[in-house]
């Protein structure tokens, strides 16, 4: 009897899907995709077999994320494509360009498999031919790289669908392929085979609003493995985010291999496995580049430098850093463990010279270097005799914060000189906003031609505007929206994706863009993905398209993009109940 | 990860091309993650025990000495008993014996074959946990350890008094764990009245064993005497599988974590108005209409699998069919089947008038068939989960505006009371006419609840504070504590509805908030009244979490809850010792292959004394 019952259930479940998901979806008010129920009595709308197909046909921006900024004409029909019959025609002027396109087209196909499923074997006679043409074939990726692209999908002739991609740079064409993969959607044919549909025609012209669209990851408070970083880079590329700001060291650890000074990581890593060796770093930079992502290295200084710097005395170089591991730590720094570089020690600068050379070799030419510059703790220096003696010889006033700013800017000036001596051109330096960069101080210490300021201030502060008025270039990290570590410690508040999305930056050409920050005191690689995703997607659309904020209209598209991130194996957080994602628009109000 | 998904790739010729794409992109990744040249760096840190503290030092400064790993120091230095949750009483000498996995033997003494069966399985889990810990610490199972010593480890387990394997509110979970070395034999004796005590003892034992990668050996403290008992019988974790579906695998992962911290009740909020993933054999229409998809369901065999999985781990599964509110999708089938409207206001708009969150749906209290269906569901659950003396009837957040549309002029409060009492009667029928002492409902206002007899109904309190809380006690109700301001794990991630505020939910409850919550202290209860507090439960509502992020939201906070409920150390602030012990346990939790959020920076994990003010 029991067996019979069980059989009956299996038959029921197998034979009919839940009525809610019965393969009939429609687009309501050109906005929401919902299951079609026969009891609805309005005129019969166009019915789609899956929600994702409906999404691709519904609304101005369909399932695209981030939204397209210039021209976005997409036909409301689709054609099947045979995955086996996708071909490319791309520039192969030299081995490097050929290699780049091999990788980029492979990643494109990987996107398609993530969409289609692992057996994407639907039979179809339709081939897809993708022609890519580029004006400037340089493989240099930096802040000057043009990322715009044009994408045309043309109507099928003789079973051939043609896609034409053109862009100024090869990185623009990479973005185009990312967009193209979002214009294709999974289908299941009558033989139960997975396959792909592509919109039958489209004309897209796209260009980012902000050139700097970044994510900071702190790998010093917790070590994050390169496999984990790569997964995050995958997620960034799906969002056309283009800057990985690598806060690679801090007072707590120094995991970056320094070939010229192996004492640094030898003393500073949490364990022998928790080191980014040169080979790792080179691979990350290359891996990022295939995904259109720049890597900006930050060597935070003079504060936030402790572990890794303690070996100076033993080697006869004196104290490179002071206050290292001081207890009680509250007297010498803002969080344990303490440590701050010793600007009075000339040997510090020769060590810095070596470290900078290693970083110069790691990074792309003409890419920014980030020199840190946040949270200098005056008391630490003030309690160190070696430093106060030095200040006396320089006539820096110990009783006035200006005296310490002079000492700090002397350090910064020397650091800049070292950097200029080892690089061919005068590159731009990024620094965190600080006392040194206050509108009333900054011009005394940091020339605007050389320095870009990364602000990390709440959105009600007028400091960014004052810095813009003085002509400084800014990268903005709105502290009360884009600090992704908030909400898990102390009195900080979590910013959900809506807050992240709604955060706008000034429209000013000196604002290069923005970054969200993933500080890692309270996460490691187990929890980093759900803290970054899907919120990063929200920042990505803000920075790429800078759209008007209408959260109701973007919610479904946002969820679609979240699904793509999950398909990459990223453990993203959820934002809505599953019901609300199926019944779009029914959970508003 | 993407890669593991592709392992079961079929190798038909047609798929070769796709295979290549996947393989190529795997290689792309493999290329980057292959063995790195690590020879340039040796393990930097060694630890020395100074003034009862483990101090991290550069090994290169002391390279003539054998490196001391963090755990080998932490397990032997100072007075900390590095067990989570903290045992009631523990004496130990901090002396180490190196042991070998293959030299561990065990013996079970019990008159009950079913207990013996289960105990064998529990031991197998224990061994696989130890292996997992070894692997996580870089053990090479092929090679012999440097300090190979031929010590035999004999584990003797005696369970003489009870044969129960599913908990009741009276179950004894105490155990005695005694470790003593005599020459080359290390004797571990575990004594308990029940299976539960013995499996908890293995969990404790597992935490006394670690792998030292400096000497390549498994190690154990060899002189230990622990007498341990939980403070509360009910130590629960609730998972809502209706707002999002959770795969059987992800549920097992959560139960595994629970077992490691001796949490013992998995409260499964299996259905709600959003979806009905439970496949009833009597009424398959419920899941047909109510599941998100044909794959997102729990069949009888899924549930049995989970119940068995939990049973070996000393955990009871309590499955809740929330009623009469929180019942919408799935229940539409009534009229089609000639049963009339079983549920009202299903998916009614504007939702905010007829329910607390979309979509709406509330059972029809005046349709006798509603109770008939409920009774059948109860009987299925009773059989599947081997119900003992506790069951969850839901009962929360009834929206009178929904019912008022249909029952004008009726006393709606009475309607609710009558509903709950009828539901209880049906439950008793489903339970072969045996009454259930702890039929649990979520708390509504006291005024609503008082119609329900305290000898049958237990209140799971999520809102009521003093003085209302005290009134529940005075009215003799048994209570399970789940207050939203301490033990709701969904809070603090912002509102997902576009207009409504966040209500009582925010902020996020950090682990120390979870740990520090001890509301019974403020009630000034007599010891007799204290018995009415059965325990507590953390709630993982899943509006904004699915199986990808759920581990991070549950752990390590549920571990903090576990110690509150097991040990209940009365302190106003969290002692330094506790933070350090928690940090050590956190690392163990990860070594066991589970996922968790962190407690503090990695530097602090390695320097336990440096990060406390």
mmCIF file of N, CA and C in Angstrom, chain B residues 68-176:
data_model
loop_
_atom_site.group_PDB
_atom_site.id
_atom_site.type_symbol
_atom_site.label_atom_id
_atom_site.label_comp_id
_atom_site.label_asym_id
_atom_site.label_seq_id
_atom_site.Cartn_x
_atom_site.Cartn_y
_atom_site.Cartn_z
ATOM 1 N N UNK B 68 56.636 24.913 17.511
ATOM 2 C CA UNK B 68 55.439 24.567 18.273
ATOM 3 C C UNK B 68 54.243 25.198 17.565
ATOM 4 N N UNK B 69 53.284 24.384 17.177
ATOM 5 C CA UNK B 69 52.149 24.946 16.450
ATOM 6 C C UNK B 69 51.208 25.655 17.418
ATOM 7 N N UNK B 70 50.360 26.452 16.832
ATOM 8 C CA UNK B 70 49.428 27.230 17.640
ATOM 9 C C UNK B 70 48.609 26.332 18.565
ATOM 10 N N UNK B 71 48.045 25.282 18.016
ATOM 11 C CA UNK B 71 47.169 24.450 18.847
ATOM 12 C C UNK B 71 47.942 23.665 19.888
ATOM 13 N N UNK B 72 49.120 23.184 19.527
ATOM 14 C CA UNK B 72 49.900 22.439 20.516
ATOM 15 C C UNK B 72 50.229 23.341 21.700
ATOM 16 N N UNK B 73 50.390 24.627 21.438
ATOM 17 C CA UNK B 73 50.570 25.561 22.549
ATOM 18 C C UNK B 73 49.243 25.816 23.258
ATOM 19 N N UNK B 74 48.231 26.186 22.476
ATOM 20 C CA UNK B 74 46.966 26.612 23.089
ATOM 21 C C UNK B 74 46.313 25.494 23.903
ATOM 22 N N UNK B 75 46.497 24.252 23.502
ATOM 23 C CA UNK B 75 45.852 23.152 24.211
ATOM 24 C C UNK B 75 46.530 22.876 25.553
ATOM 25 N N UNK B 76 47.771 23.334 25.698
ATOM 26 C CA UNK B 76 48.515 22.956 26.897
ATOM 27 C C UNK B 76 48.884 24.136 27.782
ATOM 28 N N UNK B 77 48.642 25.331 27.318
ATOM 29 C CA UNK B 77 49.122 26.513 28.038
ATOM 30 C C UNK B 77 47.977 27.145 28.827
ATOM 31 N N UNK B 78 48.205 27.442 30.083
ATOM 32 C CA UNK B 78 47.187 28.140 30.863
ATOM 33 C C UNK B 78 46.057 27.212 31.287
ATOM 34 N N UNK B 79 45.017 27.834 31.811
ATOM 35 C CA UNK B 79 43.932 27.048 32.400
ATOM 36 C C UNK B 79 42.748 26.834 31.472
ATOM 37 N N UNK B 80 42.788 27.457 30.286
ATOM 38 C CA UNK B 80 41.629 27.330 29.396
ATOM 39 C C UNK B 80 41.303 25.879 29.087
ATOM 40 N N UNK B 81 40.031 25.563 29.176
ATOM 41 C CA UNK B 81 39.556 24.269 28.705
ATOM 42 C C UNK B 81 39.005 24.516 27.306
ATOM 43 N N UNK B 82 39.752 24.075 26.296
ATOM 44 C CA UNK B 82 39.372 24.469 24.938
ATOM 45 C C UNK B 82 38.294 23.576 24.356
ATOM 46 N N UNK B 83 37.144 23.642 24.963
ATOM 47 C CA UNK B 83 36.001 22.865 24.480
ATOM 48 C C UNK B 83 34.822 23.815 24.351
ATOM 49 N N UNK B 84 34.115 23.690 23.232
ATOM 50 C CA UNK B 84 32.941 24.524 22.974
ATOM 51 C C UNK B 84 31.761 23.636 22.662
ATOM 52 N N UNK B 85 30.641 23.725 23.352
ATOM 53 C CA UNK B 85 30.369 24.559 24.527
ATOM 54 C C UNK B 85 31.086 24.040 25.779
ATOM 55 N N UNK B 86 31.334 24.955 26.680
ATOM 56 C CA UNK B 86 32.129 24.648 27.870
ATOM 57 C C UNK B 86 31.430 23.596 28.740
ATOM 58 N N UNK B 87 32.155 22.525 29.106
ATOM 59 C CA UNK B 87 31.560 21.503 29.974
ATOM 60 C C UNK B 87 31.275 22.040 31.369
ATOM 61 N N UNK B 88 30.354 21.374 32.005
ATOM 62 C CA UNK B 88 29.960 21.766 33.352
ATOM 63 C C UNK B 88 31.136 21.649 34.308
ATOM 64 N N UNK B 89 31.836 20.552 34.225
ATOM 65 C CA UNK B 89 33.035 20.423 35.059
ATOM 66 C C UNK B 89 34.101 19.666 34.290
ATOM 67 N N UNK B 90 35.306 20.202 34.329
ATOM 68 C CA UNK B 90 36.400 19.560 33.598
ATOM 69 C C UNK B 90 37.697 19.716 34.360
ATOM 70 N N UNK B 91 38.351 18.609 34.633
ATOM 71 C CA UNK B 91 39.709 18.667 35.162
ATOM 72 C C UNK B 91 40.620 18.023 34.134
ATOM 73 N N UNK B 92 41.732 18.670 33.914
ATOM 74 C CA UNK B 92 42.679 18.035 32.998
ATOM 75 C C UNK B 92 44.089 18.466 33.303
ATOM 76 N N UNK B 93 45.010 17.525 33.103
ATOM 77 C CA UNK B 93 46.415 17.890 33.090
ATOM 78 C C UNK B 93 46.736 18.216 31.652
ATOM 79 N N UNK B 94 47.551 19.248 31.463
ATOM 80 C CA UNK B 94 47.811 19.650 30.090
ATOM 81 C C UNK B 94 48.985 18.856 29.529
ATOM 82 N N UNK B 95 48.856 17.540 29.583
ATOM 83 C CA UNK B 95 49.927 16.708 29.048
ATOM 84 C C UNK B 95 49.458 16.025 27.769
ATOM 85 N N UNK B 96 50.412 15.880 26.863
ATOM 86 C CA UNK B 96 50.077 15.441 25.499
ATOM 87 C C UNK B 96 50.546 14.016 25.255
ATOM 88 N N UNK B 97 49.761 13.274 24.532
ATOM 89 C CA UNK B 97 50.228 12.008 23.979
ATOM 90 C C UNK B 97 50.050 12.051 22.466
ATOM 91 N N UNK B 98 51.106 11.641 21.739
ATOM 92 C CA UNK B 98 50.965 11.508 20.290
ATOM 93 C C UNK B 98 50.311 10.166 19.992
ATOM 94 N N UNK B 99 49.364 10.181 19.122
ATOM 95 C CA UNK B 99 48.671 8.935 18.811
ATOM 96 C C UNK B 99 48.566 8.747 17.305
ATOM 97 N N UNK B 100 48.159 7.561 16.932
ATOM 98 C CA UNK B 100 48.010 7.278 15.507
ATOM 99 C C UNK B 100 46.596 6.792 15.254
ATOM 100 N N UNK B 101 46.019 7.303 14.186
ATOM 101 C CA UNK B 101 44.622 6.997 13.884
ATOM 102 C C UNK B 101 44.347 5.500 13.845
ATOM 103 N N UNK B 102 45.295 4.757 13.281
ATOM 104 C CA UNK B 102 45.043 3.326 13.113
ATOM 105 C C UNK B 102 45.150 2.555 14.428
ATOM 106 N N UNK B 103 45.626 3.224 15.466
ATOM 107 C CA UNK B 103 45.714 2.546 16.762
ATOM 108 C C UNK B 103 44.531 2.835 17.687
ATOM 109 N N UNK B 104 43.486 3.384 17.129
ATOM 110 C CA UNK B 104 42.308 3.659 17.954
ATOM 111 C C UNK B 104 41.331 2.487 17.858
ATOM 112 N N UNK B 105 40.969 1.954 19.023
ATOM 113 C CA UNK B 105 39.970 0.881 19.062
ATOM 114 C C UNK B 105 38.811 1.349 19.925
ATOM 115 N N UNK B 106 37.659 0.761 19.682
ATOM 116 C CA UNK B 106 36.556 1.146 20.552
ATOM 117 C C UNK B 106 35.654 -0.043 20.856
ATOM 118 N N UNK B 107 34.912 0.104 21.946
ATOM 119 C CA UNK B 107 34.006 -0.955 22.369
ATOM 120 C C UNK B 107 32.754 -0.287 22.933
ATOM 121 N N UNK B 108 31.619 -0.849 22.575
ATOM 122 C CA UNK B 108 30.355 -0.282 23.067
ATOM 123 C C UNK B 108 29.689 -1.296 23.981
ATOM 124 N N UNK B 109 29.366 -0.874 25.172
ATOM 125 C CA UNK B 109 28.653 -1.750 26.098
ATOM 126 C C UNK B 109 27.257 -1.218 26.318
ATOM 127 N N UNK B 110 26.286 -1.933 25.851
ATOM 128 C CA UNK B 110 24.901 -1.515 26.054
ATOM 129 C C UNK B 110 23.987 -2.719 25.884
ATOM 130 N N UNK B 111 22.928 -2.786 26.660
ATOM 131 C CA UNK B 111 21.987 -3.885 26.482
ATOM 132 C C UNK B 111 21.035 -3.651 25.295
ATOM 133 N N UNK B 112 21.116 -2.473 24.670
ATOM 134 C CA UNK B 112 20.116 -2.121 23.651
ATOM 135 C C UNK B 112 20.722 -2.180 22.256
ATOM 136 N N UNK B 113 20.267 -3.114 21.430
ATOM 137 C CA UNK B 113 20.828 -3.243 20.071
ATOM 138 C C UNK B 113 20.658 -1.970 19.243
ATOM 139 N N UNK B 114 19.528 -1.302 19.386
ATOM 140 C CA UNK B 114 19.338 -0.101 18.560
ATOM 141 C C UNK B 114 20.330 0.998 18.944
ATOM 142 N N UNK B 115 20.627 1.078 20.251
ATOM 143 C CA UNK B 115 21.612 2.065 20.700
ATOM 144 C C UNK B 115 23.000 1.681 20.182
ATOM 145 N N UNK B 116 23.306 0.393 20.241
ATOM 146 C CA UNK B 116 24.613 -0.071 19.753
ATOM 147 C C UNK B 116 24.770 0.280 18.276
ATOM 148 N N UNK B 117 23.730 0.006 17.495
ATOM 149 C CA UNK B 117 23.747 0.323 16.066
ATOM 150 C C UNK B 117 24.075 1.783 15.817
ATOM 151 N N UNK B 118 23.345 2.625 16.496
ATOM 152 C CA UNK B 118 23.483 4.059 16.303
ATOM 153 C C UNK B 118 24.859 4.535 16.764
ATOM 154 N N UNK B 119 25.328 3.924 17.850
ATOM 155 C CA UNK B 119 26.621 4.312 18.421
ATOM 156 C C UNK B 119 27.763 3.971 17.457
ATOM 157 N N UNK B 120 27.639 2.822 16.781
ATOM 158 C CA UNK B 120 28.661 2.483 15.782
ATOM 159 C C UNK B 120 28.728 3.570 14.713
ATOM 160 N N UNK B 121 27.557 4.026 14.326
ATOM 161 C CA UNK B 121 27.520 5.088 13.311
ATOM 162 C C UNK B 121 28.118 6.388 13.849
ATOM 163 N N UNK B 122 27.833 6.667 15.117
ATOM 164 C CA UNK B 122 28.368 7.891 15.714
ATOM 165 C C UNK B 122 29.895 7.827 15.786
ATOM 166 N N UNK B 123 30.419 6.643 16.077
ATOM 167 C CA UNK B 123 31.877 6.497 16.135
ATOM 168 C C UNK B 123 32.472 6.686 14.742
ATOM 169 N N UNK B 124 31.787 6.142 13.740
ATOM 170 C CA UNK B 124 32.278 6.320 12.370
ATOM 171 C C UNK B 124 32.339 7.808 12.011
ATOM 172 N N UNK B 125 31.347 8.561 12.448
ATOM 173 C CA UNK B 125 31.360 10.004 12.202
ATOM 174 C C UNK B 125 32.528 10.666 12.912
ATOM 175 N N UNK B 126 32.751 10.235 14.151
ATOM 176 C CA UNK B 126 33.859 10.762 14.946
ATOM 177 C C UNK B 126 35.180 10.541 14.211
ATOM 178 N N UNK B 127 35.375 9.336 13.706
ATOM 179 C CA UNK B 127 36.627 9.031 13.008
ATOM 180 C C UNK B 127 36.745 9.869 11.736
ATOM 181 N N UNK B 128 35.651 10.013 11.031
ATOM 182 C CA UNK B 128 35.775 10.789 9.792
ATOM 183 C C UNK B 128 35.998 12.271 10.096
ATOM 184 N N UNK B 129 35.469 12.739 11.226
ATOM 185 C CA UNK B 129 35.773 14.119 11.646
ATOM 186 C C UNK B 129 37.263 14.296 11.927
ATOM 187 N N UNK B 130 37.831 13.329 12.627
ATOM 188 C CA UNK B 130 39.262 13.424 12.936
ATOM 189 C C UNK B 130 40.078 13.425 11.641
ATOM 190 N N UNK B 131 39.675 12.570 10.714
ATOM 191 C CA UNK B 131 40.384 12.540 9.425
ATOM 192 C C UNK B 131 40.283 13.879 8.717
ATOM 193 N N UNK B 132 39.101 14.454 8.772
ATOM 194 C CA UNK B 132 38.865 15.750 8.145
ATOM 195 C C UNK B 132 39.773 16.821 8.746
ATOM 196 N N UNK B 133 39.893 16.788 10.068
ATOM 197 C CA UNK B 133 40.748 17.751 10.754
ATOM 198 C C UNK B 133 42.208 17.543 10.343
ATOM 199 N N UNK B 134 42.605 16.291 10.222
ATOM 200 C CA UNK B 134 43.980 16.007 9.806
ATOM 201 C C UNK B 134 44.239 16.547 8.414
ATOM 202 N N UNK B 135 43.291 16.278 7.532
ATOM 203 C CA UNK B 135 43.442 16.721 6.155
ATOM 204 C C UNK B 135 43.542 18.246 6.087
ATOM 205 N N UNK B 136 42.689 18.902 6.849
ATOM 206 C CA UNK B 136 42.681 20.364 6.837
ATOM 207 C C UNK B 136 44.001 20.936 7.329
ATOM 208 N N UNK B 137 44.717 20.149 8.124
ATOM 209 C CA UNK B 137 45.984 20.636 8.655
ATOM 210 C C UNK B 137 47.183 20.043 7.918
ATOM 211 N N UNK B 138 46.911 19.541 6.734
ATOM 212 C CA UNK B 138 47.996 19.123 5.859
ATOM 213 C C UNK B 138 48.577 17.756 6.161
ATOM 214 N N UNK B 139 47.794 16.881 6.820
ATOM 215 C CA UNK B 139 48.323 15.551 7.116
ATOM 216 C C UNK B 139 48.496 14.760 5.829
ATOM 217 N N UNK B 140 49.573 14.055 5.741
ATOM 218 C CA UNK B 140 49.796 13.146 4.632
ATOM 219 C C UNK B 140 49.576 11.745 5.193
ATOM 220 N N UNK B 141 48.454 11.148 4.805
ATOM 221 C CA UNK B 141 48.072 9.879 5.441
ATOM 222 C C UNK B 141 49.052 8.755 5.129
ATOM 223 N N UNK B 142 49.795 8.907 4.035
ATOM 224 C CA UNK B 142 50.734 7.857 3.660
ATOM 225 C C UNK B 142 51.964 7.811 4.546
ATOM 226 N N UNK B 143 52.429 8.977 4.978
ATOM 227 C CA UNK B 143 53.725 8.997 5.643
ATOM 228 C C UNK B 143 53.605 8.725 7.136
ATOM 229 N N UNK B 144 54.684 8.210 7.671
ATOM 230 C CA UNK B 144 54.705 7.944 9.107
ATOM 231 C C UNK B 144 55.103 9.225 9.838
ATOM 232 N N UNK B 145 54.576 9.385 11.019
ATOM 233 C CA UNK B 145 54.917 10.589 11.747
ATOM 234 C C UNK B 145 56.315 10.463 12.340
ATOM 235 N N UNK B 146 56.889 11.591 12.617
ATOM 236 C CA UNK B 146 58.243 11.598 13.175
ATOM 237 C C UNK B 146 58.228 10.944 14.555
ATOM 238 N N UNK B 147 57.233 11.343 15.324
ATOM 239 C CA UNK B 147 57.176 10.837 16.700
ATOM 240 C C UNK B 147 56.286 9.604 16.799
ATOM 241 N N UNK B 148 56.583 8.656 15.980
ATOM 242 C CA UNK B 148 55.758 7.449 15.997
ATOM 243 C C UNK B 148 55.885 6.766 17.350
ATOM 244 N N UNK B 149 54.759 6.639 18.037
ATOM 245 C CA UNK B 149 54.789 5.935 19.306
ATOM 246 C C UNK B 149 53.695 4.905 19.275
ATOM 247 N N UNK B 150 53.984 3.750 19.787
ATOM 248 C CA UNK B 150 52.988 2.693 19.707
ATOM 249 C C UNK B 150 52.048 2.717 20.897
ATOM 250 N N UNK B 151 51.178 3.695 20.876
ATOM 251 C CA UNK B 151 50.214 3.783 21.967
ATOM 252 C C UNK B 151 48.847 3.347 21.440
ATOM 253 N N UNK B 152 48.255 2.431 22.155
ATOM 254 C CA UNK B 152 46.925 1.993 21.757
ATOM 255 C C UNK B 152 45.885 2.877 22.440
ATOM 256 N N UNK B 153 44.933 3.310 21.666
ATOM 257 C CA UNK B 153 43.863 4.127 22.239
ATOM 258 C C UNK B 153 42.606 3.260 22.329
ATOM 259 N N UNK B 154 42.129 3.051 23.541
ATOM 260 C CA UNK B 154 40.930 2.234 23.726
ATOM 261 C C UNK B 154 39.784 3.118 24.177
ATOM 262 N N UNK B 155 38.749 3.163 23.377
ATOM 263 C CA UNK B 155 37.574 3.939 23.784
ATOM 264 C C UNK B 155 36.503 2.951 24.234
ATOM 265 N N UNK B 156 36.087 3.085 25.467
ATOM 266 C CA UNK B 156 35.036 2.213 25.985
ATOM 267 C C UNK B 156 33.805 3.053 26.272
ATOM 268 N N UNK B 157 32.713 2.695 25.640
ATOM 269 C CA UNK B 157 31.484 3.474 25.827
ATOM 270 C C UNK B 157 30.433 2.619 26.513
ATOM 271 N N UNK B 158 29.910 3.107 27.621
ATOM 272 C CA UNK B 158 28.869 2.371 28.337
ATOM 273 C C UNK B 158 27.579 3.168 28.340
ATOM 274 N N UNK B 159 26.556 2.556 27.801
ATOM 275 C CA UNK B 159 25.224 3.198 27.797
ATOM 276 C C UNK B 159 24.262 2.165 28.344
ATOM 277 N N UNK B 160 23.934 2.279 29.627
ATOM 278 C CA UNK B 160 23.270 1.159 30.266
ATOM 279 C C UNK B 160 21.790 1.398 30.586
ATOM 280 N N UNK B 161 21.356 2.660 30.645
ATOM 281 C CA UNK B 161 20.047 2.862 31.242
ATOM 282 C C UNK B 161 18.844 2.963 30.308
ATOM 283 N N UNK B 162 19.004 3.717 29.201
ATOM 284 C CA UNK B 162 17.820 3.965 28.365
ATOM 285 C C UNK B 162 18.104 3.594 26.918
ATOM 286 N N UNK B 163 17.060 3.188 26.229
ATOM 287 C CA UNK B 163 17.250 2.807 24.830
ATOM 288 C C UNK B 163 16.754 3.874 23.847
ATOM 289 N N UNK B 164 16.347 5.023 24.353
ATOM 290 C CA UNK B 164 15.775 6.035 23.455
ATOM 291 C C UNK B 164 16.826 6.594 22.493
ATOM 292 N N UNK B 165 16.382 6.908 21.292
ATOM 293 C CA UNK B 165 17.282 7.534 20.322
ATOM 294 C C UNK B 165 16.696 8.827 19.755
ATOM 295 N N UNK B 166 15.437 9.087 20.055
ATOM 296 C CA UNK B 166 14.857 10.386 19.701
ATOM 297 C C UNK B 166 14.539 11.100 21.010
ATOM 298 N N UNK B 167 14.935 12.357 21.058
ATOM 299 C CA UNK B 167 14.828 13.105 22.316
ATOM 300 C C UNK B 167 13.400 13.297 22.795
ATOM 301 N N UNK B 168 13.260 13.364 24.095
ATOM 302 C CA UNK B 168 12.062 13.923 24.696
ATOM 303 C C UNK B 168 12.523 15.027 25.641
ATOM 304 N N UNK B 169 11.562 15.730 26.210
ATOM 305 C CA UNK B 169 11.929 16.818 27.114
ATOM 306 C C UNK B 169 12.538 16.271 28.413
ATOM 307 N N UNK B 170 12.421 14.974 28.607
ATOM 308 C CA UNK B 170 13.003 14.384 29.819
ATOM 309 C C UNK B 170 14.354 13.719 29.549
ATOM 310 N N UNK B 171 14.788 13.701 28.318
ATOM 311 C CA UNK B 171 15.991 12.931 27.993
ATOM 312 C C UNK B 171 17.203 13.430 28.754
ATOM 313 N N UNK B 172 18.030 12.485 29.144
ATOM 314 C CA UNK B 172 19.271 12.793 29.858
ATOM 315 C C UNK B 172 20.395 12.840 28.836
ATOM 316 N N UNK B 173 21.079 13.970 28.760
ATOM 317 C CA UNK B 173 22.157 14.104 27.773
ATOM 318 C C UNK B 173 23.525 14.194 28.443
ATOM 319 N N UNK B 174 23.575 13.874 29.725
ATOM 320 C CA UNK B 174 24.827 13.993 30.466
ATOM 321 C C UNK B 174 25.796 12.879 30.073
ATOM 322 N N UNK B 175 27.054 13.157 30.309
ATOM 323 C CA UNK B 175 28.057 12.110 30.073
ATOM 324 C C UNK B 175 29.249 12.325 30.985
ATOM 325 N N UNK B 176 29.989 11.253 31.144
ATOM 326 C CA UNK B 176 31.254 11.330 31.858
ATOM 327 C C UNK B 176 32.336 10.868 30.900
#
